[in-house]
PDB file of C-alpha atoms and ligand atoms in Angstrom:
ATOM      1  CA  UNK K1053      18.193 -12.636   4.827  1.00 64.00           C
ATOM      2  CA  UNK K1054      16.119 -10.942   7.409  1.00 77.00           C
ATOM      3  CA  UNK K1055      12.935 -11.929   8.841  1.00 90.00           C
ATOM      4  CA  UNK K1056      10.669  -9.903   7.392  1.00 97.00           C
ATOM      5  CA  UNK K1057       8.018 -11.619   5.353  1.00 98.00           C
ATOM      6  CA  UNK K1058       5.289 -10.267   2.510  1.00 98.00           C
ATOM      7  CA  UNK K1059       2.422 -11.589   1.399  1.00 98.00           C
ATOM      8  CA  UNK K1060       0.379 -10.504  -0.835  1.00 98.00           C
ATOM      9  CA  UNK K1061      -3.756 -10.470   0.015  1.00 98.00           C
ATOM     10  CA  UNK K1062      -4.535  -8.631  -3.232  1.00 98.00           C
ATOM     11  CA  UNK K1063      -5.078  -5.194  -4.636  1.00 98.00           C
ATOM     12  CA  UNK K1064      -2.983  -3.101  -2.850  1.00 98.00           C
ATOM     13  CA  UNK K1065      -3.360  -5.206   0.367  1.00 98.00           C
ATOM     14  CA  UNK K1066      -0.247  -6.838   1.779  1.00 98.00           C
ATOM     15  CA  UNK K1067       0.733  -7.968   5.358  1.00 98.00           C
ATOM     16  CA  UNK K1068       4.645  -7.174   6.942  1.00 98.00           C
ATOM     17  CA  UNK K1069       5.520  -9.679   9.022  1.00 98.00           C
ATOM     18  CA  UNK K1070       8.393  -9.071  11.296  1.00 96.00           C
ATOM     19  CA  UNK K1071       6.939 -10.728  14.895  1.00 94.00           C
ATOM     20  CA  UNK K1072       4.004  -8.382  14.438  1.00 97.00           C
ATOM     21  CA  UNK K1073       1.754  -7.888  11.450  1.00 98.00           C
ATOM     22  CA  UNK K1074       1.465  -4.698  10.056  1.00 98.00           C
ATOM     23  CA  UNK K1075      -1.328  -5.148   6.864  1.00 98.00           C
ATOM     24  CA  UNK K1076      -1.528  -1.784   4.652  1.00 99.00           C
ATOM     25  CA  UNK K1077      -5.238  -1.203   2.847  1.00 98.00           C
ATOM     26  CA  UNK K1078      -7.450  -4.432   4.004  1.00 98.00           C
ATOM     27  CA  UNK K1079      -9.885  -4.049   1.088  1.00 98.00           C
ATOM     28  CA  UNK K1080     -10.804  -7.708   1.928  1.00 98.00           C
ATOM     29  CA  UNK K1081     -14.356  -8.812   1.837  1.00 98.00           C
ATOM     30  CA  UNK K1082     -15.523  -7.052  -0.839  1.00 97.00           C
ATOM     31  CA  UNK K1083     -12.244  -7.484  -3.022  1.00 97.00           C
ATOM     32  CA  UNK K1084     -13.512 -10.249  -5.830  1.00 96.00           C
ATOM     33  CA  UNK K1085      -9.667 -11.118  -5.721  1.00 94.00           C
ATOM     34  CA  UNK K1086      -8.591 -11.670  -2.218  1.00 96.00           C
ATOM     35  CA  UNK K1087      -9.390 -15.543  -0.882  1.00 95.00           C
ATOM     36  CA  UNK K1088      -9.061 -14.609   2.692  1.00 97.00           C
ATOM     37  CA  UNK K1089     -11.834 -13.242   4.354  1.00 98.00           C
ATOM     38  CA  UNK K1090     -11.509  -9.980   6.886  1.00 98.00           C
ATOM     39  CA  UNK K1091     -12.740 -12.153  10.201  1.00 98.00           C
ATOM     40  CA  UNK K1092      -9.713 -13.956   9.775  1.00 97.00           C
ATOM     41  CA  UNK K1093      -6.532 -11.193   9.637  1.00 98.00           C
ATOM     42  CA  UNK K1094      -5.158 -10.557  13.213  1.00 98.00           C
ATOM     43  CA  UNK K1095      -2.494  -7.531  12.470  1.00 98.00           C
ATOM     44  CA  UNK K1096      -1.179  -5.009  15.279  1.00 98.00           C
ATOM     45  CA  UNK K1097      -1.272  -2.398  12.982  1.00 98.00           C
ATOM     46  CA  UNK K1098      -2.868  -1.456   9.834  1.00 98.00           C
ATOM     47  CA  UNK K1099      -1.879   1.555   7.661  1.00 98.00           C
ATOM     48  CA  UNK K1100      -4.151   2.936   5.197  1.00 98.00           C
ATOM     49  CA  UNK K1101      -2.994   5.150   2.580  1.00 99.00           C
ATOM     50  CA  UNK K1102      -6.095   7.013   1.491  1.00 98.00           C
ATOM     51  CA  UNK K1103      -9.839   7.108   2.028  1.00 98.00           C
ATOM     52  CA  UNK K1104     -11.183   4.993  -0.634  1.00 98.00           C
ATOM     53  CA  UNK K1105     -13.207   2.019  -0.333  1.00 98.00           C
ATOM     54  CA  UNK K1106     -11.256  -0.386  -2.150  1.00 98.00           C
ATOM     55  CA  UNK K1107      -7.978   1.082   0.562  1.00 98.00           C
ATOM     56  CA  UNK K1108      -9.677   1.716   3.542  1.00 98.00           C
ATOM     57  CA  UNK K1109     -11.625  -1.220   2.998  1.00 98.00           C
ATOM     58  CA  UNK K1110     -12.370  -3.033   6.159  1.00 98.00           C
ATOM     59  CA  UNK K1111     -10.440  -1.230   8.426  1.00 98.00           C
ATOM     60  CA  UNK K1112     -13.298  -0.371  10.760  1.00 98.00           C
ATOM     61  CA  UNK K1113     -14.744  -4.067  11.148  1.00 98.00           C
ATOM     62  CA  UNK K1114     -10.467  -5.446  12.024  1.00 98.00           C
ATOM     63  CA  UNK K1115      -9.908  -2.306  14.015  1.00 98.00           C
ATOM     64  CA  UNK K1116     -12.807  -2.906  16.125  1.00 98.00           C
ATOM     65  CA  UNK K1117     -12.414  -6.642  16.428  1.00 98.00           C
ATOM     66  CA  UNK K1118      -8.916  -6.615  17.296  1.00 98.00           C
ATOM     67  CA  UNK K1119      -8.341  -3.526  19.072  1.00 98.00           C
ATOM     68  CA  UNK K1120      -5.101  -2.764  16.587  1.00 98.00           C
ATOM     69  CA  UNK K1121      -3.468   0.530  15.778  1.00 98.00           C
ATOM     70  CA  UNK K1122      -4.594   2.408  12.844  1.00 98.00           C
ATOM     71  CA  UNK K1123      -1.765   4.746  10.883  1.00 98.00           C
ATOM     72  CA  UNK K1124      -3.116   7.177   8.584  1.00 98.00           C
ATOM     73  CA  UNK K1125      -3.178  10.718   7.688  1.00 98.00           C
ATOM     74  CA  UNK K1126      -4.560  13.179   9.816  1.00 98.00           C
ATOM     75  CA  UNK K1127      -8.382  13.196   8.245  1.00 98.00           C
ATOM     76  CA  UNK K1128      -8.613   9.410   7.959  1.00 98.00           C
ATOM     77  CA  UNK K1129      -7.791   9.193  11.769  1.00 98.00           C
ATOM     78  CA  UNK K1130     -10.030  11.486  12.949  1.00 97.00           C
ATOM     79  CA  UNK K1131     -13.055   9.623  10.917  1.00 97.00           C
ATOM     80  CA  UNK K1132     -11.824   6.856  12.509  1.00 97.00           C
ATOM     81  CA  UNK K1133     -11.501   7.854  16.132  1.00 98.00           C
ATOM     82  CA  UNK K1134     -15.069   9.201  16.036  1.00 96.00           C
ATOM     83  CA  UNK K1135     -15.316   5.128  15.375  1.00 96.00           C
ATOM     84  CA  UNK K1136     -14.132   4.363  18.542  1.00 97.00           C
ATOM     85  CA  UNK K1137     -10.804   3.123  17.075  1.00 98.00           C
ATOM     86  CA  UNK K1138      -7.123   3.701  17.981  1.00 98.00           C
ATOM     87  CA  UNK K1139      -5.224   5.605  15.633  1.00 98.00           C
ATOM     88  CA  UNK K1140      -2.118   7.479  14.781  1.00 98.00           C
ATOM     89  CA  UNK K1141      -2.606  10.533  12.772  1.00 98.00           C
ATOM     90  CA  UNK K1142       0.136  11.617  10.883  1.00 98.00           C
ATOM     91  CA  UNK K1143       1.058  13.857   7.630  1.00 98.00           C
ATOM     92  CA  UNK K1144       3.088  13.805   4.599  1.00 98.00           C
ATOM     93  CA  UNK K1145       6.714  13.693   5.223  1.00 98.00           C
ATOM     94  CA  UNK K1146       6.487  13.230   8.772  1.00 98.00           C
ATOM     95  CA  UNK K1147       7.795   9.270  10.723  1.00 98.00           C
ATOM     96  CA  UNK K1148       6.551   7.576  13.113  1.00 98.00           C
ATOM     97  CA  UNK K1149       8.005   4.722  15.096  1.00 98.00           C
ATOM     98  CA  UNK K1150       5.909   1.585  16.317  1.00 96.00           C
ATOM     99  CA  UNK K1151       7.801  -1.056  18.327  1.00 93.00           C
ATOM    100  CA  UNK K1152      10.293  -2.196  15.593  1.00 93.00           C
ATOM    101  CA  UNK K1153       8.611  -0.523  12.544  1.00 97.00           C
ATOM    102  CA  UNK K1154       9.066   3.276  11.067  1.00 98.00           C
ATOM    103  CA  UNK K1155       6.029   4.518   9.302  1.00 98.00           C
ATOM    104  CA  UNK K1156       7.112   7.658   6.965  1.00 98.00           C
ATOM    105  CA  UNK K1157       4.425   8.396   4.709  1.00 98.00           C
ATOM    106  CA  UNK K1158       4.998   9.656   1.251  1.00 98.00           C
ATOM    107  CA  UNK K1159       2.873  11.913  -0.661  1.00 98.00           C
ATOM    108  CA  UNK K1160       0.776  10.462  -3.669  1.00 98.00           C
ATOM    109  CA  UNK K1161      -0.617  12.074  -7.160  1.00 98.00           C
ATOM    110  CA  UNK K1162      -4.226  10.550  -6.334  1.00 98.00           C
ATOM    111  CA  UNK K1163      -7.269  11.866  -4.596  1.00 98.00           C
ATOM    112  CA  UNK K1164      -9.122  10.972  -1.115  1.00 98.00           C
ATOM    113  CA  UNK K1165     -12.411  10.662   0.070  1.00 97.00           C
ATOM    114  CA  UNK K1166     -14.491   8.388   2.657  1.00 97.00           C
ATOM    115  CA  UNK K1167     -17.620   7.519   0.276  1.00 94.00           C
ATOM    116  CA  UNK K1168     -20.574   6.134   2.405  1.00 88.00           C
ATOM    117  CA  UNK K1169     -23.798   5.014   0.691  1.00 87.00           C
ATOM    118  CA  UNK K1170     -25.231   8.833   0.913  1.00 91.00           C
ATOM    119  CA  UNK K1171     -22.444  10.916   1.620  1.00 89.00           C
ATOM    120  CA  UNK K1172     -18.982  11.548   1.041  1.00 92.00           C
ATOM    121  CA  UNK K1173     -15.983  13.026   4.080  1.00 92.00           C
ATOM    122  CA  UNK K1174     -12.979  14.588   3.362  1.00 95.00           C
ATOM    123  CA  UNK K1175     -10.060  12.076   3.671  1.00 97.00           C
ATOM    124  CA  UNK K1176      -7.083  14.861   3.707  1.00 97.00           C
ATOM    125  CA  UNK K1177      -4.811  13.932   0.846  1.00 98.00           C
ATOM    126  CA  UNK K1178      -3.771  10.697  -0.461  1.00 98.00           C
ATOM    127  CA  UNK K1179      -0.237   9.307   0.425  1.00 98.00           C
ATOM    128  CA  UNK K1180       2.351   6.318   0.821  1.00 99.00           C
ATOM    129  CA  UNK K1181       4.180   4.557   2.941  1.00 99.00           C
ATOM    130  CA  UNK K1182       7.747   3.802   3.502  1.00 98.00           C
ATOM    131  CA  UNK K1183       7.870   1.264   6.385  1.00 98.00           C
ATOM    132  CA  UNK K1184      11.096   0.129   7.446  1.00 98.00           C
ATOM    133  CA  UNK K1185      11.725  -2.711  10.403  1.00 96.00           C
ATOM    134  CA  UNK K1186      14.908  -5.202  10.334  1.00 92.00           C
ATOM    135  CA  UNK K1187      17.283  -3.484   7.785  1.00 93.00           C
ATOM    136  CA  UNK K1188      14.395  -3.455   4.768  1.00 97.00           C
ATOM    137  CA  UNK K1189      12.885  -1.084   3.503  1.00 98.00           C
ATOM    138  CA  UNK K1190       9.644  -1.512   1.853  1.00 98.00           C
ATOM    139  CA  UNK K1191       8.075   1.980   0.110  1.00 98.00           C
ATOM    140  CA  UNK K1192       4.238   1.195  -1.017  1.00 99.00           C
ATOM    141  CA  UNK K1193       2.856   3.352  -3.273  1.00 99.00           C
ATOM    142  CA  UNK K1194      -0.900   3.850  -2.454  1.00 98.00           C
ATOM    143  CA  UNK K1195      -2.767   4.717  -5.567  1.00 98.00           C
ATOM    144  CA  UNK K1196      -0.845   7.465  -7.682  1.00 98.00           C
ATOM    145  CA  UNK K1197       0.409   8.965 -10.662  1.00 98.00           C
ATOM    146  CA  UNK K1198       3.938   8.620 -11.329  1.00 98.00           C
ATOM    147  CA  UNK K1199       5.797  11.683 -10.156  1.00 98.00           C
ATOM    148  CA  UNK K1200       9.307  13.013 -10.377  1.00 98.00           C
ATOM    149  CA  UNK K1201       9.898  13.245  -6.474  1.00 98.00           C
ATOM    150  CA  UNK K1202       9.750   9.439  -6.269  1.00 98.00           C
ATOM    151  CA  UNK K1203      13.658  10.366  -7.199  1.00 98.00           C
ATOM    152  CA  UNK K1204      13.731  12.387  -3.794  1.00 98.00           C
ATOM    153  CA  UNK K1205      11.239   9.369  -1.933  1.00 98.00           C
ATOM    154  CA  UNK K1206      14.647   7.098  -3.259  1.00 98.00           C
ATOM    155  CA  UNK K1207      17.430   9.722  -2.045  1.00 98.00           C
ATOM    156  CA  UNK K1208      15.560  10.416   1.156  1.00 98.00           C
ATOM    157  CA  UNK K1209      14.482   6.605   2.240  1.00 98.00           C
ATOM    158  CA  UNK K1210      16.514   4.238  -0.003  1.00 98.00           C
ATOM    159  CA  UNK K1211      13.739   1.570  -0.198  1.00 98.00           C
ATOM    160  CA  UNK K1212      14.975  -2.033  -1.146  1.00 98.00           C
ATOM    161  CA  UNK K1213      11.424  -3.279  -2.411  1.00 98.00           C
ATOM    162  CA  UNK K1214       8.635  -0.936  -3.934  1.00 98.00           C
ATOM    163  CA  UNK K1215       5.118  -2.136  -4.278  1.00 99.00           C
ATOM    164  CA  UNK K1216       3.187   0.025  -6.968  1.00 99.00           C
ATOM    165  CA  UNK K1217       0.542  -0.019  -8.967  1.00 99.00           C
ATOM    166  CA  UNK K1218      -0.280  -0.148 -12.383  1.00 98.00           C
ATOM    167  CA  UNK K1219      -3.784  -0.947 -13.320  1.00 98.00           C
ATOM    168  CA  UNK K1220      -4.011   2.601 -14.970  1.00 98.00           C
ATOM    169  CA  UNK K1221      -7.242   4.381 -15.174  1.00 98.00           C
ATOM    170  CA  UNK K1222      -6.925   5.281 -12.037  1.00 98.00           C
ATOM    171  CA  UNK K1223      -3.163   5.116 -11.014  1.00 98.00           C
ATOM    172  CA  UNK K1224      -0.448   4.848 -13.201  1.00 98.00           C
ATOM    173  CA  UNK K1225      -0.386   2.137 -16.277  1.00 98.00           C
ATOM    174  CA  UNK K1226       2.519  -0.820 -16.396  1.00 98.00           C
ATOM    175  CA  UNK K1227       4.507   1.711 -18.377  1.00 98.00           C
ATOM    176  CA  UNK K1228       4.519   4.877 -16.148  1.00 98.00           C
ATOM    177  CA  UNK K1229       5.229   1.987 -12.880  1.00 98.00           C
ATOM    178  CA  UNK K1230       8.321   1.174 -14.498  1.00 98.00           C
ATOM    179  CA  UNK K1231       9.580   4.240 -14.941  1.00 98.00           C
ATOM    180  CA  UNK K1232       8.429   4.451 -11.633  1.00 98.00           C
ATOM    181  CA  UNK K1233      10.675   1.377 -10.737  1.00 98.00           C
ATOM    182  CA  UNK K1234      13.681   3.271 -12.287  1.00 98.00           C
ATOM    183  CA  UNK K1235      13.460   6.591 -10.205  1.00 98.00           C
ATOM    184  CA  UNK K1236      12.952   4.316  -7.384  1.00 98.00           C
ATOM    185  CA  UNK K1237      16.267   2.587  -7.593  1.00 98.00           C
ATOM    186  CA  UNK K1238      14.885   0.052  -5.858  1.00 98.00           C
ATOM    187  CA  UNK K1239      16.095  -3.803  -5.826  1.00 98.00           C
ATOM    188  CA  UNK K1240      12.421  -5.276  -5.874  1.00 98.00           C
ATOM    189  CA  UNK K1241       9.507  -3.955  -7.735  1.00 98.00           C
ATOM    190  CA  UNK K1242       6.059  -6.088  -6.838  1.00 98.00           C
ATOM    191  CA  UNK K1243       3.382  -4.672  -9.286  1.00 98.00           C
ATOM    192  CA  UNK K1244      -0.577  -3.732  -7.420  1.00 98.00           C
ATOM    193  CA  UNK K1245      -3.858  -2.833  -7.981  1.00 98.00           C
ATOM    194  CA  UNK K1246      -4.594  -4.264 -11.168  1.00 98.00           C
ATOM    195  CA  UNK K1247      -7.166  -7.266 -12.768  1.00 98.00           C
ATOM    196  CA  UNK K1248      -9.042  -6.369  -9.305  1.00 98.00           C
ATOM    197  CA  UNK K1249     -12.016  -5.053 -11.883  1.00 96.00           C
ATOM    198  CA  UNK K1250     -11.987  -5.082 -15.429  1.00 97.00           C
ATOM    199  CA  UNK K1251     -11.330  -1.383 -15.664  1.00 98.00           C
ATOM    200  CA  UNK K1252      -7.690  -1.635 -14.239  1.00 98.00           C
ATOM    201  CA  UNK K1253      -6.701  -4.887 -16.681  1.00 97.00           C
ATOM    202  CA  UNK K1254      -3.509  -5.230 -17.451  1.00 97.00           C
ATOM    203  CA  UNK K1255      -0.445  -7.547 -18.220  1.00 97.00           C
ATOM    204  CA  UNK K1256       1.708  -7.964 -15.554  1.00 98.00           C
ATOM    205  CA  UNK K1257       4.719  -9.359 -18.142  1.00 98.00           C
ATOM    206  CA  UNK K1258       4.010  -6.219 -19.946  1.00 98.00           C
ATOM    207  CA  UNK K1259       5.732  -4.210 -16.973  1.00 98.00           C
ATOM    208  CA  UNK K1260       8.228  -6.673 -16.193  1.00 98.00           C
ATOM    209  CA  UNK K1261       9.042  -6.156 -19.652  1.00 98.00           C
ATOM    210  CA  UNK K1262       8.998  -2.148 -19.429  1.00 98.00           C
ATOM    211  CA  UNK K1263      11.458  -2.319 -15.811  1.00 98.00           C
ATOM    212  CA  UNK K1264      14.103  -4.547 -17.709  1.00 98.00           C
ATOM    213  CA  UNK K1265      14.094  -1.842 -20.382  1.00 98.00           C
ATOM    214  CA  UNK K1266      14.559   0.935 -18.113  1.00 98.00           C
ATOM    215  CA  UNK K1267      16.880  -0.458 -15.038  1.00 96.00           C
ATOM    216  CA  UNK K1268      18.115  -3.479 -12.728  1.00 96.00           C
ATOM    217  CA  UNK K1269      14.852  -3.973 -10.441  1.00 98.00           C
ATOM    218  CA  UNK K1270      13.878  -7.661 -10.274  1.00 98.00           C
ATOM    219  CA  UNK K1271      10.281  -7.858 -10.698  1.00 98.00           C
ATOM    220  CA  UNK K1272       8.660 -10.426  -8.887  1.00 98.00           C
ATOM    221  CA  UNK K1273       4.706 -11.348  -9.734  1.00 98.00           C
ATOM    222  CA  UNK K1274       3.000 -12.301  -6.870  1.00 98.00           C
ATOM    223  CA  UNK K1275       0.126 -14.785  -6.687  1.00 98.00           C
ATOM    224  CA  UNK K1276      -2.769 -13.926  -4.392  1.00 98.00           C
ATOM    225  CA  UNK K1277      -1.910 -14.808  -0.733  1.00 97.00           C
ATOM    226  CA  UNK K1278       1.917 -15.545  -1.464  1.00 98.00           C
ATOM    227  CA  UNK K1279       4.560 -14.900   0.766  1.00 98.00           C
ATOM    228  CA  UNK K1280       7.693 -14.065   0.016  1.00 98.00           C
ATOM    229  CA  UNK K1281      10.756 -14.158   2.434  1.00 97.00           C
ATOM    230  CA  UNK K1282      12.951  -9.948   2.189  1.00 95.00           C
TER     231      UNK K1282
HETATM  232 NI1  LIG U2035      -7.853   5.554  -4.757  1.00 53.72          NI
HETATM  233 MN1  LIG U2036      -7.537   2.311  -5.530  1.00 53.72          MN
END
């Protein structure tokens, strides 16, 4: 087993553990699931795979708190370092290595934008993440559509646990995940963004259901602030 532990804050929001935190998409305080509250989380890094609130979230507020590193794609950083925060701007395809972790992001079938109360920036284009430290490789989905290059994200990166969502509406339903899952070839699937907000209900047994149908993934449903040792 290696030391790497997940836990799940809700939404899309999970922290990495591996000595440092890494948390990907703090949508914290005004996330009617999460229990935590943003004033508490402490990571070194957060990624943030696209520009909406309920991703972005309270990455400004942590960032500024804690001084941590912010990954994102190119448009998201430069919002951000007009913030005053520390970033790393990257792009689709492209890798880059923090102490023991490698950020590669993925590309995404979803949109981007930074909404404010009156108006609206560009946030580039939406994306993933696979990010890989102590022999695991975890590949989170962002928000998305399900797409046939996730069989080229799985050739490319070989991730052991993918994190995707399946709320629909929005993203991709529990059906379109798990075929998801299956291009994936992925050991773990942890379902996401879903019973956040009534629009994205949806069963989480129902795609457990769907993966076994379609391949060998273990599902594992996650409670709200779980952990889970990779
Ligand atoms: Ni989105
Ligand atoms: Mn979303």
């Amino acid at each position: 087993m290696s030391k790497v532990k997940l836990t799940w804050l809700g939404h899309s929001c999970f922290e990495i553990r591996s000595g440092k935190s890494i948390i990907i998409d703090p949508f914290i305080d005004e996330n009617p699931a999460a229990t935590v509250s943003a004033s508490e989380l402490e990571p070194d890094i957060i990624a943030v795979t696209h520009g909406h609130s309920d991703h972005l979230g309270d990455t400004v507020s942590i960032a500024k708190r804690t001084g941590c590193t912010v990954v994102c794609i190119h448009e998201i950083s430069q919002y951000l370092k007009s913030k005053g925060i520390q970033t790393i701007g990257m792009n689709i395809g492209g890798n880059v290595k923090i102490d023991d972790f490698s950020f590669t992001m993925t590309d995404a079938l979803h949109s981007s934008s930074i909404d404010e109360s009156d108006w609206s920036f560009d946030g580039g284009k939406a994306a993933g993440f696979v990010i890989t430290c102590d022999d695991i490789s975890i590949y989170h989905a962002g928000d998305t559509g399900v797409f046939k290059d996730m069989e080229l994200i799985s050739e490319l990166y070989h991730p052991d646990v993918a994190l995707v969502p399946i709320g629909g509406r929005y993203t991709m339903d529990a059906r379109d995940a798990a075929v998801a899952v299956k291009m994936l070839q992925v050991k773990i699937a942890i379902p996401m963004h879903y019973n956040t907000f009534k629009q994205i209900a949806q069963d989480p047994i129902y795609f457990r259901d769907c993966v076994k149908s379609l391949s060998g993934a273990e599902v594992l449903l996650m409670d709200i602030n779980e952990s889970i040792n990779l």
